[in-house]
mmCIF file of N, CA, C and O in Angstrom:
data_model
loop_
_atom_site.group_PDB
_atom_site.id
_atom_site.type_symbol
_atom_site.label_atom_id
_atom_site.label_comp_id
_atom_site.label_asym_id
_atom_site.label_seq_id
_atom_site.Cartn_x
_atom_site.Cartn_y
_atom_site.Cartn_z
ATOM 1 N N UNK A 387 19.231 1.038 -0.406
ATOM 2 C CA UNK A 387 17.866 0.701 -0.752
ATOM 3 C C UNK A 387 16.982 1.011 0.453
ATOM 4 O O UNK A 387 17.499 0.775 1.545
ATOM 5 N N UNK A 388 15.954 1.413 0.448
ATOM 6 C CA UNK A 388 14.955 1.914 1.053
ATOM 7 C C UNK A 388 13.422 0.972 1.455
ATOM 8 O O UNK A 388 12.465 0.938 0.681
ATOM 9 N N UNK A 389 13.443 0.458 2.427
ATOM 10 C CA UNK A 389 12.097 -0.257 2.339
ATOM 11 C C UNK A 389 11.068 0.471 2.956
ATOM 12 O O UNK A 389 11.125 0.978 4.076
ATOM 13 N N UNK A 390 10.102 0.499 2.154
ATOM 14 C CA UNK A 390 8.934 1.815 2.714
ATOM 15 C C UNK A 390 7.726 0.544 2.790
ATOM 16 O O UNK A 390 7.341 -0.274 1.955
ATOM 17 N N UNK A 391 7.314 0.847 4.349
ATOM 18 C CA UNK A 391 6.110 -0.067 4.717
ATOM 19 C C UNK A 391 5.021 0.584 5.147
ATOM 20 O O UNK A 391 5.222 1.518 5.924
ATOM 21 N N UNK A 392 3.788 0.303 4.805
ATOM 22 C CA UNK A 392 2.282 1.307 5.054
ATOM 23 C C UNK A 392 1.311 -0.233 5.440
ATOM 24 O O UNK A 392 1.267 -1.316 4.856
ATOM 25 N N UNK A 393 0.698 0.216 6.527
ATOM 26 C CA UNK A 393 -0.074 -0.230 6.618
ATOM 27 C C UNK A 393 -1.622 0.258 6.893
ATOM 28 O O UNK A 393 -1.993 1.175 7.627
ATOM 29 N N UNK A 394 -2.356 -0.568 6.141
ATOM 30 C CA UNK A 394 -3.768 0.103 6.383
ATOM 31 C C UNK A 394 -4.927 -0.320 7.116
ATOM 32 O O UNK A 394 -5.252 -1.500 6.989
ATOM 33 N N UNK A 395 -5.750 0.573 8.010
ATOM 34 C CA UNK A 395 -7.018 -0.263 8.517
ATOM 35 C C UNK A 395 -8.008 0.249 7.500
ATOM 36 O O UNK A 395 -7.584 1.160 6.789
ATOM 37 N N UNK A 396 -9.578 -0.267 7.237
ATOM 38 C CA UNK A 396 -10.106 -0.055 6.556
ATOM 39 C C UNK A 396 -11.677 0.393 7.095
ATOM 40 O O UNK A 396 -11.985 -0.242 8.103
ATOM 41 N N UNK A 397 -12.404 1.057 6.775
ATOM 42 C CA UNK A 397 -13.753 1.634 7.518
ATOM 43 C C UNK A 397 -14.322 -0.130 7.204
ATOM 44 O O UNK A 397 -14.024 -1.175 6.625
ATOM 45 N N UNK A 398 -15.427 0.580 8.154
ATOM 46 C CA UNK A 398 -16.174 -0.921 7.986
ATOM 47 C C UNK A 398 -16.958 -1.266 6.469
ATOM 48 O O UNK A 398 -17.439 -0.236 5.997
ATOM 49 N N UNK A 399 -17.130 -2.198 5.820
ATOM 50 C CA UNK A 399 -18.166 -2.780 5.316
ATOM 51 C C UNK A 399 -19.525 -3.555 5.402
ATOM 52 O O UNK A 399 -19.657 -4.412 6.275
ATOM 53 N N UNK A 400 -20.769 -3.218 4.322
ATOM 54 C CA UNK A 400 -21.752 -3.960 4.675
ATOM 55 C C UNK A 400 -21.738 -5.528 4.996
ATOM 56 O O UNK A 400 -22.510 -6.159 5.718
ATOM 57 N N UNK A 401 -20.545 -6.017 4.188
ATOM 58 C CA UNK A 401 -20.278 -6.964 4.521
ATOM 59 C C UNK A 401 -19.211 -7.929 4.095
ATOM 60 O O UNK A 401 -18.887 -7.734 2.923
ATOM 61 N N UNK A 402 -18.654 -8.774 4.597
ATOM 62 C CA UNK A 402 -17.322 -9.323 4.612
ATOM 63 C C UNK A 402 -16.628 -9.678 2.538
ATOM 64 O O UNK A 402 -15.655 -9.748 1.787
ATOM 65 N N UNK A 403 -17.562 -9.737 2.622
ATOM 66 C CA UNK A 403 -17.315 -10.315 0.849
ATOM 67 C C UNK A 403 -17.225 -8.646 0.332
ATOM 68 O O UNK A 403 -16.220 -8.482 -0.360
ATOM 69 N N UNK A 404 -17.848 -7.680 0.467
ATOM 70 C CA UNK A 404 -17.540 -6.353 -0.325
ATOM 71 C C UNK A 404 -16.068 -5.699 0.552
ATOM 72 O O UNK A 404 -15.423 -4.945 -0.176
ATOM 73 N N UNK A 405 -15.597 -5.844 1.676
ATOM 74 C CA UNK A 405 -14.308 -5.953 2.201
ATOM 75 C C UNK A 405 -13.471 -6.292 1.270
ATOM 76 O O UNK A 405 -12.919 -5.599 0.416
ATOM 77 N N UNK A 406 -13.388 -7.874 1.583
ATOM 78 C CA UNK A 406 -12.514 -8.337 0.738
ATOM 79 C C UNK A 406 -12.618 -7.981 -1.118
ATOM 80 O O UNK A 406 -11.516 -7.912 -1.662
ATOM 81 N N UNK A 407 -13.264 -7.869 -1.596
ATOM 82 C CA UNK A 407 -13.469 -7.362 -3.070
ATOM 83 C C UNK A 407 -12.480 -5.660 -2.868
ATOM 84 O O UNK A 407 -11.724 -5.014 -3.594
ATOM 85 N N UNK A 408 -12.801 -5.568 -2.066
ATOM 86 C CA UNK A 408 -12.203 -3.716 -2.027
ATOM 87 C C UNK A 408 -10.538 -4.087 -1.952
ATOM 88 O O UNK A 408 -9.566 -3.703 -2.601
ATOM 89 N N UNK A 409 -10.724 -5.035 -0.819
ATOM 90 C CA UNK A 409 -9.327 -5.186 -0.311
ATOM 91 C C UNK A 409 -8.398 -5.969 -1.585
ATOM 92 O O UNK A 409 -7.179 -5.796 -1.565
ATOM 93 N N UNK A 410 -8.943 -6.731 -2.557
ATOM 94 C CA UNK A 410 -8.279 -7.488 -3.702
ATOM 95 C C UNK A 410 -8.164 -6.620 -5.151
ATOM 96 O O UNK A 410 -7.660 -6.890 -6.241
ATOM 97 N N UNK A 411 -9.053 -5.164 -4.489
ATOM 98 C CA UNK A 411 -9.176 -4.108 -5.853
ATOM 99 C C UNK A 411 -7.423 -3.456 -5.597
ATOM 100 O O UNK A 411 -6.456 -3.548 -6.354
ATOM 101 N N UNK A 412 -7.533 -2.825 -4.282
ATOM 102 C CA UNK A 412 -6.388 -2.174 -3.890
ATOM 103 C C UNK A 412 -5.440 -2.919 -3.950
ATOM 104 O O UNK A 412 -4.530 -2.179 -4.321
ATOM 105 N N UNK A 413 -4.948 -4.138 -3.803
ATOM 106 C CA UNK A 413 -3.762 -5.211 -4.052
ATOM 107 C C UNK A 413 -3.544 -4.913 -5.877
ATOM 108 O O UNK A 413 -2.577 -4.477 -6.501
ATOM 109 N N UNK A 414 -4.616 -5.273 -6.228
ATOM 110 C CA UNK A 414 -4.429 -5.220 -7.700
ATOM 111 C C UNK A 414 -3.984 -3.994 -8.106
ATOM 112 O O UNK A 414 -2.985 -4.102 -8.818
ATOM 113 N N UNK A 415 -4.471 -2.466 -7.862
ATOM 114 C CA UNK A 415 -3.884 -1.483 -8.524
ATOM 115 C C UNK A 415 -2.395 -1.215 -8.052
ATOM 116 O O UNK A 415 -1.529 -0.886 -8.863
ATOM 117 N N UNK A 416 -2.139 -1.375 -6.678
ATOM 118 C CA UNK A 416 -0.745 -1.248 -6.289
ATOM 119 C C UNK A 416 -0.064 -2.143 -6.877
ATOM 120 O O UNK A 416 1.052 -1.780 -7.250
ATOM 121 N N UNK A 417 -0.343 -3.125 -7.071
ATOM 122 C CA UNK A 417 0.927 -3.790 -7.081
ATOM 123 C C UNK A 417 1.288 -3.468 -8.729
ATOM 124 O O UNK A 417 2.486 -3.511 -9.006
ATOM 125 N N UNK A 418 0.144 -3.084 -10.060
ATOM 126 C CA UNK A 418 0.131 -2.936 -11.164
ATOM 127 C C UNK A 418 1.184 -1.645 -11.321
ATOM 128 O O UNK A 418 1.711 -1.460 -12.418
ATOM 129 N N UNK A 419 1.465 -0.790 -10.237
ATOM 130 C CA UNK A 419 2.428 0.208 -10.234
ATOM 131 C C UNK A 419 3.765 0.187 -10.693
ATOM 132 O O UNK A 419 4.353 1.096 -11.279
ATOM 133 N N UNK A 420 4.353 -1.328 -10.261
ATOM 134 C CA UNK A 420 5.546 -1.647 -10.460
ATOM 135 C C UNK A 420 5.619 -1.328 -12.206
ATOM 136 O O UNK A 420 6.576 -0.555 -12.255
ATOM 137 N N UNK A 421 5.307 -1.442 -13.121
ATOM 138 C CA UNK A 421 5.325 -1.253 -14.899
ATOM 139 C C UNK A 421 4.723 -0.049 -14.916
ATOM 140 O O UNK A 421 3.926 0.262 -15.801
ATOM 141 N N UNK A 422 5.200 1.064 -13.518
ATOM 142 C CA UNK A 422 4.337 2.639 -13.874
ATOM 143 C C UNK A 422 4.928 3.218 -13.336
ATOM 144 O O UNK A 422 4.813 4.398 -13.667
ATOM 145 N N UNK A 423 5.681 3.031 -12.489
ATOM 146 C CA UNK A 423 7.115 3.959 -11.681
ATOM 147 C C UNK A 423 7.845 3.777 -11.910
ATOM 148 O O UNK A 423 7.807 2.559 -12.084
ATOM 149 N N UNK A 424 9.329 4.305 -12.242
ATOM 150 C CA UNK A 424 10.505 3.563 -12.738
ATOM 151 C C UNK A 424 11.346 3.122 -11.487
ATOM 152 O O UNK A 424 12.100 2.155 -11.376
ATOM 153 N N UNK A 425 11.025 4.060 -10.608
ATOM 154 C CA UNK A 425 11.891 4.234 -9.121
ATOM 155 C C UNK A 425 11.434 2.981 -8.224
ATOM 156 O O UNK A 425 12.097 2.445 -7.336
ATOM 157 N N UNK A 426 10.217 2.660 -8.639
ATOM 158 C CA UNK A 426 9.818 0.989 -8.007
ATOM 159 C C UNK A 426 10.404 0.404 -8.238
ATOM 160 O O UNK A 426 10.362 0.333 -9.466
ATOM 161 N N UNK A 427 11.487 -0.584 -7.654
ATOM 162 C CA UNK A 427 12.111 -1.920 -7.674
ATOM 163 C C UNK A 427 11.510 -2.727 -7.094
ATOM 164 O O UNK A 427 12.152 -3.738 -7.381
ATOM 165 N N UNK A 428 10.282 -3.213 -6.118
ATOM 166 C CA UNK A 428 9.360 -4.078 -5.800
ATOM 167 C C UNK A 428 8.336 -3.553 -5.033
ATOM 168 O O UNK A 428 8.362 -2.466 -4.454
ATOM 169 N N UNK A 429 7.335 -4.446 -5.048
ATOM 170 C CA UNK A 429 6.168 -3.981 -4.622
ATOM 171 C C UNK A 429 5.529 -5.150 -4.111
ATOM 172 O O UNK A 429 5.689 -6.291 -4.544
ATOM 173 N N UNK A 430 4.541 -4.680 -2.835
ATOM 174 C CA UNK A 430 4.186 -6.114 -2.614
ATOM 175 C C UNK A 430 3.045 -5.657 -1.523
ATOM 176 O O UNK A 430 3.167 -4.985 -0.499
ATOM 177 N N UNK A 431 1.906 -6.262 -2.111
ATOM 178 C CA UNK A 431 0.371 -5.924 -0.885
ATOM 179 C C UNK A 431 0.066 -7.695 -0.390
ATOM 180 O O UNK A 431 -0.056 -8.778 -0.962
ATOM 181 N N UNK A 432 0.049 -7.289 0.680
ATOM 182 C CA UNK A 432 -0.331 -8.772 1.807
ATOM 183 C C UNK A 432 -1.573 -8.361 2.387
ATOM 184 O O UNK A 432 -1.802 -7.153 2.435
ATOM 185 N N UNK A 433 -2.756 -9.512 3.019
ATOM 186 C CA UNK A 433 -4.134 -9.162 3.736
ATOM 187 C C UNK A 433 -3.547 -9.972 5.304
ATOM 188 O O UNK A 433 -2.937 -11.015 5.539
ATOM 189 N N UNK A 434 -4.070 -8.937 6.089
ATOM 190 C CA UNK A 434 -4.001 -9.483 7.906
ATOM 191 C C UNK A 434 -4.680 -11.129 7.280
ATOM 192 O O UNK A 434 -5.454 -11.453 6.379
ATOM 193 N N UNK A 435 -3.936 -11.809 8.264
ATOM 194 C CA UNK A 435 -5.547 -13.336 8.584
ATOM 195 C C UNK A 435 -5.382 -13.376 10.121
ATOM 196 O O UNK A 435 -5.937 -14.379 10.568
ATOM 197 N N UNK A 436 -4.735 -12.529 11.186
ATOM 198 C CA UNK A 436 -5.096 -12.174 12.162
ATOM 199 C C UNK A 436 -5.960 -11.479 12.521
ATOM 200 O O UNK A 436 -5.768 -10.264 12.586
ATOM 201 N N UNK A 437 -7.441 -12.166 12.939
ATOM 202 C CA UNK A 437 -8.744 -11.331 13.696
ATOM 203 C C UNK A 437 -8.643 -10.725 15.002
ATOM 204 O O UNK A 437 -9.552 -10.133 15.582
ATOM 205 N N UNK A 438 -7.950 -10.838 15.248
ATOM 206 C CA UNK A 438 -7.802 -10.305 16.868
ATOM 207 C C UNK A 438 -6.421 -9.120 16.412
ATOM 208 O O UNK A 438 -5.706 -8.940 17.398
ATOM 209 N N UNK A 439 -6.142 -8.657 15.691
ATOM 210 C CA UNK A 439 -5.799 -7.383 14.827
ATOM 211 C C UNK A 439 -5.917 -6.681 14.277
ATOM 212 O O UNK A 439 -6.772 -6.901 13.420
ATOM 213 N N UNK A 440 -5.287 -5.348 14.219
ATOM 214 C CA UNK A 440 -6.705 -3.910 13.771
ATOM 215 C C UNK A 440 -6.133 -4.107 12.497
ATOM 216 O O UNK A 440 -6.966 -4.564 11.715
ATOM 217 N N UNK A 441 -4.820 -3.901 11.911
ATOM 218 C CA UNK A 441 -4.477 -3.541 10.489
ATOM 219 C C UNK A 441 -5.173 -4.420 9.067
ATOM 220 O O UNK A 441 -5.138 -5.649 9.125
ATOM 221 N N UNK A 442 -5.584 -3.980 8.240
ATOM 222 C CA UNK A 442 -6.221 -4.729 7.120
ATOM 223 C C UNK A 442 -4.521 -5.114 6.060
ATOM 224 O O UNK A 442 -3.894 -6.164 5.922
ATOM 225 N N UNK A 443 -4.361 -4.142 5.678
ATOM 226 C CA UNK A 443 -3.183 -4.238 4.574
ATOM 227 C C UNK A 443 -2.305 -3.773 4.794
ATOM 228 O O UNK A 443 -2.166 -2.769 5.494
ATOM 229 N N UNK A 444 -1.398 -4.455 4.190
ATOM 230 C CA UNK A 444 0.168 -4.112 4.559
ATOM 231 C C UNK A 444 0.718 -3.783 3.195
ATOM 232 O O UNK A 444 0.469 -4.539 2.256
ATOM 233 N N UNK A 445 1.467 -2.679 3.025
ATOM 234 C CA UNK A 445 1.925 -2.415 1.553
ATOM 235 C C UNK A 445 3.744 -2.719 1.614
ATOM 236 O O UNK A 445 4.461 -2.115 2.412
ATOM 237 N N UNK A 446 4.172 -3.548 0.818
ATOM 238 C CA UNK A 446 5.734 -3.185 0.877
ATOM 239 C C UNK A 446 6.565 -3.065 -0.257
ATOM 240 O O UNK A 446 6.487 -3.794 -1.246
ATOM 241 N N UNK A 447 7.490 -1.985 -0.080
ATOM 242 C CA UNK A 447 7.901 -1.443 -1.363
ATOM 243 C C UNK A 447 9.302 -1.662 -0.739
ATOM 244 O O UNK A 447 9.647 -1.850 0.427
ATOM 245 N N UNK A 448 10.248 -1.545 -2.328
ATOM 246 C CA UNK A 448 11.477 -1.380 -2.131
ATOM 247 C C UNK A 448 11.605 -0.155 -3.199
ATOM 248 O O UNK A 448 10.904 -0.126 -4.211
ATOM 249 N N UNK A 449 12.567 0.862 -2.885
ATOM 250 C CA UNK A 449 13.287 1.791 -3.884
ATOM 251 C C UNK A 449 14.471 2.423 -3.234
ATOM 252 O O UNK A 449 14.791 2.698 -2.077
ATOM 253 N N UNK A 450 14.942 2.537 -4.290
ATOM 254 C CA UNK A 450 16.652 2.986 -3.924
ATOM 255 C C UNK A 450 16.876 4.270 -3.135
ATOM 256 O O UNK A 450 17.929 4.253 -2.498
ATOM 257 N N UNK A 451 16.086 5.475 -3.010
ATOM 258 C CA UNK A 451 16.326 6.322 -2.035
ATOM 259 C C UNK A 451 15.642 6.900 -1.274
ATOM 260 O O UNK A 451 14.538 6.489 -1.630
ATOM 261 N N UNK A 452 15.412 7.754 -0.240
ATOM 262 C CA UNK A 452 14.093 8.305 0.503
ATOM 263 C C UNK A 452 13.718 9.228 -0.721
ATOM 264 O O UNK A 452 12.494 9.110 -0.775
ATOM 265 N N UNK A 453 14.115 10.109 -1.766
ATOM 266 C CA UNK A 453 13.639 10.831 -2.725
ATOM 267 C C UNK A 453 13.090 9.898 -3.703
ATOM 268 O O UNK A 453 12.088 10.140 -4.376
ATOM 269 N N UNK A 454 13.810 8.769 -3.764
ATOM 270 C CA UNK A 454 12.604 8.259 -4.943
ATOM 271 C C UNK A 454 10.867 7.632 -4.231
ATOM 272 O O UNK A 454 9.798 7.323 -4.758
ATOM 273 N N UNK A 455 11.354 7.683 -2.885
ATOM 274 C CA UNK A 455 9.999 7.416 -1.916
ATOM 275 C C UNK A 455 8.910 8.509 -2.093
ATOM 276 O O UNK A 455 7.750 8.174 -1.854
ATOM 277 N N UNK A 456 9.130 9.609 -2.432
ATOM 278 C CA UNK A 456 8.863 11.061 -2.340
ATOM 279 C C UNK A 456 8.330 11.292 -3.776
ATOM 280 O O UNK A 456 7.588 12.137 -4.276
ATOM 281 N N UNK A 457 9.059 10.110 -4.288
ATOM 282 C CA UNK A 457 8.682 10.106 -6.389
ATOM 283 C C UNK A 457 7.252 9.725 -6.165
ATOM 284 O O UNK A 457 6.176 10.298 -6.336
ATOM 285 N N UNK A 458 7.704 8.304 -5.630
ATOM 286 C CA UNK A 458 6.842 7.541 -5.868
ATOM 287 C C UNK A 458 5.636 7.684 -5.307
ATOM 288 O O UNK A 458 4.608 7.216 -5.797
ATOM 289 N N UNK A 459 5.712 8.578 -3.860
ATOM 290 C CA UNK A 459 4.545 9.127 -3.304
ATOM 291 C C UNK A 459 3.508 9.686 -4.027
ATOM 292 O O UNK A 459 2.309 9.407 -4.012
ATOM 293 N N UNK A 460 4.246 10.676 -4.790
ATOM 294 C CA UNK A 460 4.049 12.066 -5.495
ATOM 295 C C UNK A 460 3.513 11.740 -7.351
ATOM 296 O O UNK A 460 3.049 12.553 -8.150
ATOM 297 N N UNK A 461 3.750 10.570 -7.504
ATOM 298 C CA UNK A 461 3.615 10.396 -9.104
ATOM 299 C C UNK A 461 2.109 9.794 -9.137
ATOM 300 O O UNK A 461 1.662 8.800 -8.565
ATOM 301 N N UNK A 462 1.471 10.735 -10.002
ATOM 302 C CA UNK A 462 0.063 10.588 -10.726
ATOM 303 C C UNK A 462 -0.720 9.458 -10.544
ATOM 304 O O UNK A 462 -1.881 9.350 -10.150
ATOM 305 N N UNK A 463 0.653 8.069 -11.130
ATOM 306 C CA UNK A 463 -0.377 7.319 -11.098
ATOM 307 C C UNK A 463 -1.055 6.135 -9.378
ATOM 308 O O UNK A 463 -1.994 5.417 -9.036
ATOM 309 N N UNK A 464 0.463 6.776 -8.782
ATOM 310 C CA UNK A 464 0.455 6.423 -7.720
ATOM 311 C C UNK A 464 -0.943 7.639 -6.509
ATOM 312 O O UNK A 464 -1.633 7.307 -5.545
ATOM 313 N N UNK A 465 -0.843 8.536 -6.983
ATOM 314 C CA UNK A 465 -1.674 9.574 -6.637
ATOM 315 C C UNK A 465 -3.068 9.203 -6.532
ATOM 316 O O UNK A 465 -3.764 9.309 -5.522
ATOM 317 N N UNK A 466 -3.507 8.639 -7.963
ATOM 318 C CA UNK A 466 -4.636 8.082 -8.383
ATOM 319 C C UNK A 466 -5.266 7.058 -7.693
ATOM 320 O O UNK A 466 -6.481 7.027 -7.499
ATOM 321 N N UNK A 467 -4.183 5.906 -7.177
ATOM 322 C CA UNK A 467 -5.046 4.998 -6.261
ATOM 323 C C UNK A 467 -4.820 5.454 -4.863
ATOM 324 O O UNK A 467 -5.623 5.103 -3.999
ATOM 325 N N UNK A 468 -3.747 6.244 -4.545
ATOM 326 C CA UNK A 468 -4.250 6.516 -2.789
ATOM 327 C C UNK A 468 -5.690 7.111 -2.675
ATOM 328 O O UNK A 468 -6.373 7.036 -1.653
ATOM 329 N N UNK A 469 -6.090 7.736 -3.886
ATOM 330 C CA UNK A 469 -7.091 9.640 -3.185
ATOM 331 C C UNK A 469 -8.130 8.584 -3.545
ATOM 332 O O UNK A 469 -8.898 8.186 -2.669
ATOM 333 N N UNK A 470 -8.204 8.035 -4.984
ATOM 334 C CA UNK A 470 -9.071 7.473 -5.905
ATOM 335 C C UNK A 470 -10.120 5.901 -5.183
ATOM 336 O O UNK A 470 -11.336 5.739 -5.089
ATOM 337 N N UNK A 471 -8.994 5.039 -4.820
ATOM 338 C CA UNK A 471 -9.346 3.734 -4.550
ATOM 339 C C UNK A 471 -9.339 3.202 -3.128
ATOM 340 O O UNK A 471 -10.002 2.289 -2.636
ATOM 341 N N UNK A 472 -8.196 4.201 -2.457
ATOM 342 C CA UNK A 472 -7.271 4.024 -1.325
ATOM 343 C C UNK A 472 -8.734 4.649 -0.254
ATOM 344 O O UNK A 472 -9.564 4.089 0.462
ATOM 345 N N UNK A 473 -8.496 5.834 -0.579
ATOM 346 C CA UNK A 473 -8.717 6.889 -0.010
ATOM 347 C C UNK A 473 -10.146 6.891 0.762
ATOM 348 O O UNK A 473 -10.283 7.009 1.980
ATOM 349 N N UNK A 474 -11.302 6.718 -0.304
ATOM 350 C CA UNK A 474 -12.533 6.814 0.470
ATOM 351 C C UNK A 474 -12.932 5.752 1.446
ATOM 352 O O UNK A 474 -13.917 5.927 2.163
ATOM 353 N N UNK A 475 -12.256 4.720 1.506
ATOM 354 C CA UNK A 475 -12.669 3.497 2.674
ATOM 355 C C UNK A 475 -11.234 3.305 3.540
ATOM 356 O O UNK A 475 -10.996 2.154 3.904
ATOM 357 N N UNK A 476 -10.221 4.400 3.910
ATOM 358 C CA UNK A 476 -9.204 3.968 4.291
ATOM 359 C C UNK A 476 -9.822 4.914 5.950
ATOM 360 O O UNK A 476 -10.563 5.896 5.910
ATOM 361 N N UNK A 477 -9.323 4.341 7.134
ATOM 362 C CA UNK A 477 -10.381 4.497 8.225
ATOM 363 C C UNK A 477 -8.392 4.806 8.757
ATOM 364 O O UNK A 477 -8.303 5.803 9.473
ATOM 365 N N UNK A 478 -7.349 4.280 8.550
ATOM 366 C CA UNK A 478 -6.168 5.057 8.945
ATOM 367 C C UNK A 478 -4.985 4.051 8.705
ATOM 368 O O UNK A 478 -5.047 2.822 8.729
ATOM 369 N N UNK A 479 -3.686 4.999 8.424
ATOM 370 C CA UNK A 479 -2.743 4.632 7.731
ATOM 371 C C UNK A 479 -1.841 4.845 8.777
ATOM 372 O O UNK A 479 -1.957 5.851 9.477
ATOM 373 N N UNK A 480 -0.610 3.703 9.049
ATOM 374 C CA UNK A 480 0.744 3.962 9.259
ATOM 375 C C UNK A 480 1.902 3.460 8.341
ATOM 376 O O UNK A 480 1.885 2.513 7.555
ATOM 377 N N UNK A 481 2.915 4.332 8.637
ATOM 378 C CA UNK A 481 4.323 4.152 7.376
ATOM 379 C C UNK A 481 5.418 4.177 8.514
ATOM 380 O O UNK A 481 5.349 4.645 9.650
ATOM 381 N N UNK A 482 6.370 3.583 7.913
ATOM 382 C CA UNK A 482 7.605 3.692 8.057
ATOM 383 C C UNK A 482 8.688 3.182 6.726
ATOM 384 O O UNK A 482 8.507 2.244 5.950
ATOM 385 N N UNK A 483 9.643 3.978 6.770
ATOM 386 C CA UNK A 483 10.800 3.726 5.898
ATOM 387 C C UNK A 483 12.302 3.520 6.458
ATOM 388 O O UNK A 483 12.679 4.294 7.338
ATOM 389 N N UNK A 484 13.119 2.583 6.024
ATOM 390 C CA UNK A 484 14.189 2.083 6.704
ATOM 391 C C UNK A 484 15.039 1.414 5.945
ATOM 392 O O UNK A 484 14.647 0.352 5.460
ATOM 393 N N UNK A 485 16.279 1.843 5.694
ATOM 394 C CA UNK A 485 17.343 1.583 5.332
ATOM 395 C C UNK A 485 17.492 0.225 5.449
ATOM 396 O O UNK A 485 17.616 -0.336 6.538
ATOM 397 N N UNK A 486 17.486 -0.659 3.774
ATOM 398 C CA UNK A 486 18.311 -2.123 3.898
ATOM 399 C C UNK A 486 19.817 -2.096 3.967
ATOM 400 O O UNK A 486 20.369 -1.341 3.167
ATOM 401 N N UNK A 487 20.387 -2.621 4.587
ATOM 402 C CA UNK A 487 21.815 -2.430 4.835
ATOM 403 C C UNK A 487 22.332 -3.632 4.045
ATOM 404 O O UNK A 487 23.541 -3.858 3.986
#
């Protein structure tokens, strides 16, 4: 099994309440993925409550291989919220993936 972790910072907002609305849009479409990938076996979006820290969101997935990581990257509907929802207020992304033993 494969745990693939992304985390995101986010451009700024006018203000803290349209943040968080953005930030509870993107929780909601990811996590709605799980009943849209088959290769998803869990899914899971968390918000920083550390202020004195750059990252906004943390994404965590489980799937059974680095190719179904590559599915799941790569599939439409997953496509749709990186470019779509993700994409225009995402200010920068890190990943890593790592073998559950």
């Amino acid at each position: 099994m494969i745990r693939h972790i992304v985390m995101f910072k986010l451009k700024e907002f006018q203000t803290p309440a349209e943040k968080q609305a953005k930030m509870q849009e993107i929780k909601d479409k990811l996590e709605a993925l799980i009943n849209k990938i088959d290769v998803l076996k869990m899914i899971r979006v968390d918000f920083n409550c550390n202020p004195a820290e750059t990252w906004d969101i943390i994404l965590t997935t489980e799937l059974p291989t680095l190719e179904d990581v590559n599915t799941y990257a790569n599939h439409p509907e997953h496509v749709a919220v990186a470019k779509g929802i993700i994409g225009p207020v995402k200010a920068d992304r890190a990943c890593v993936d790592y073998e559950i033993l």
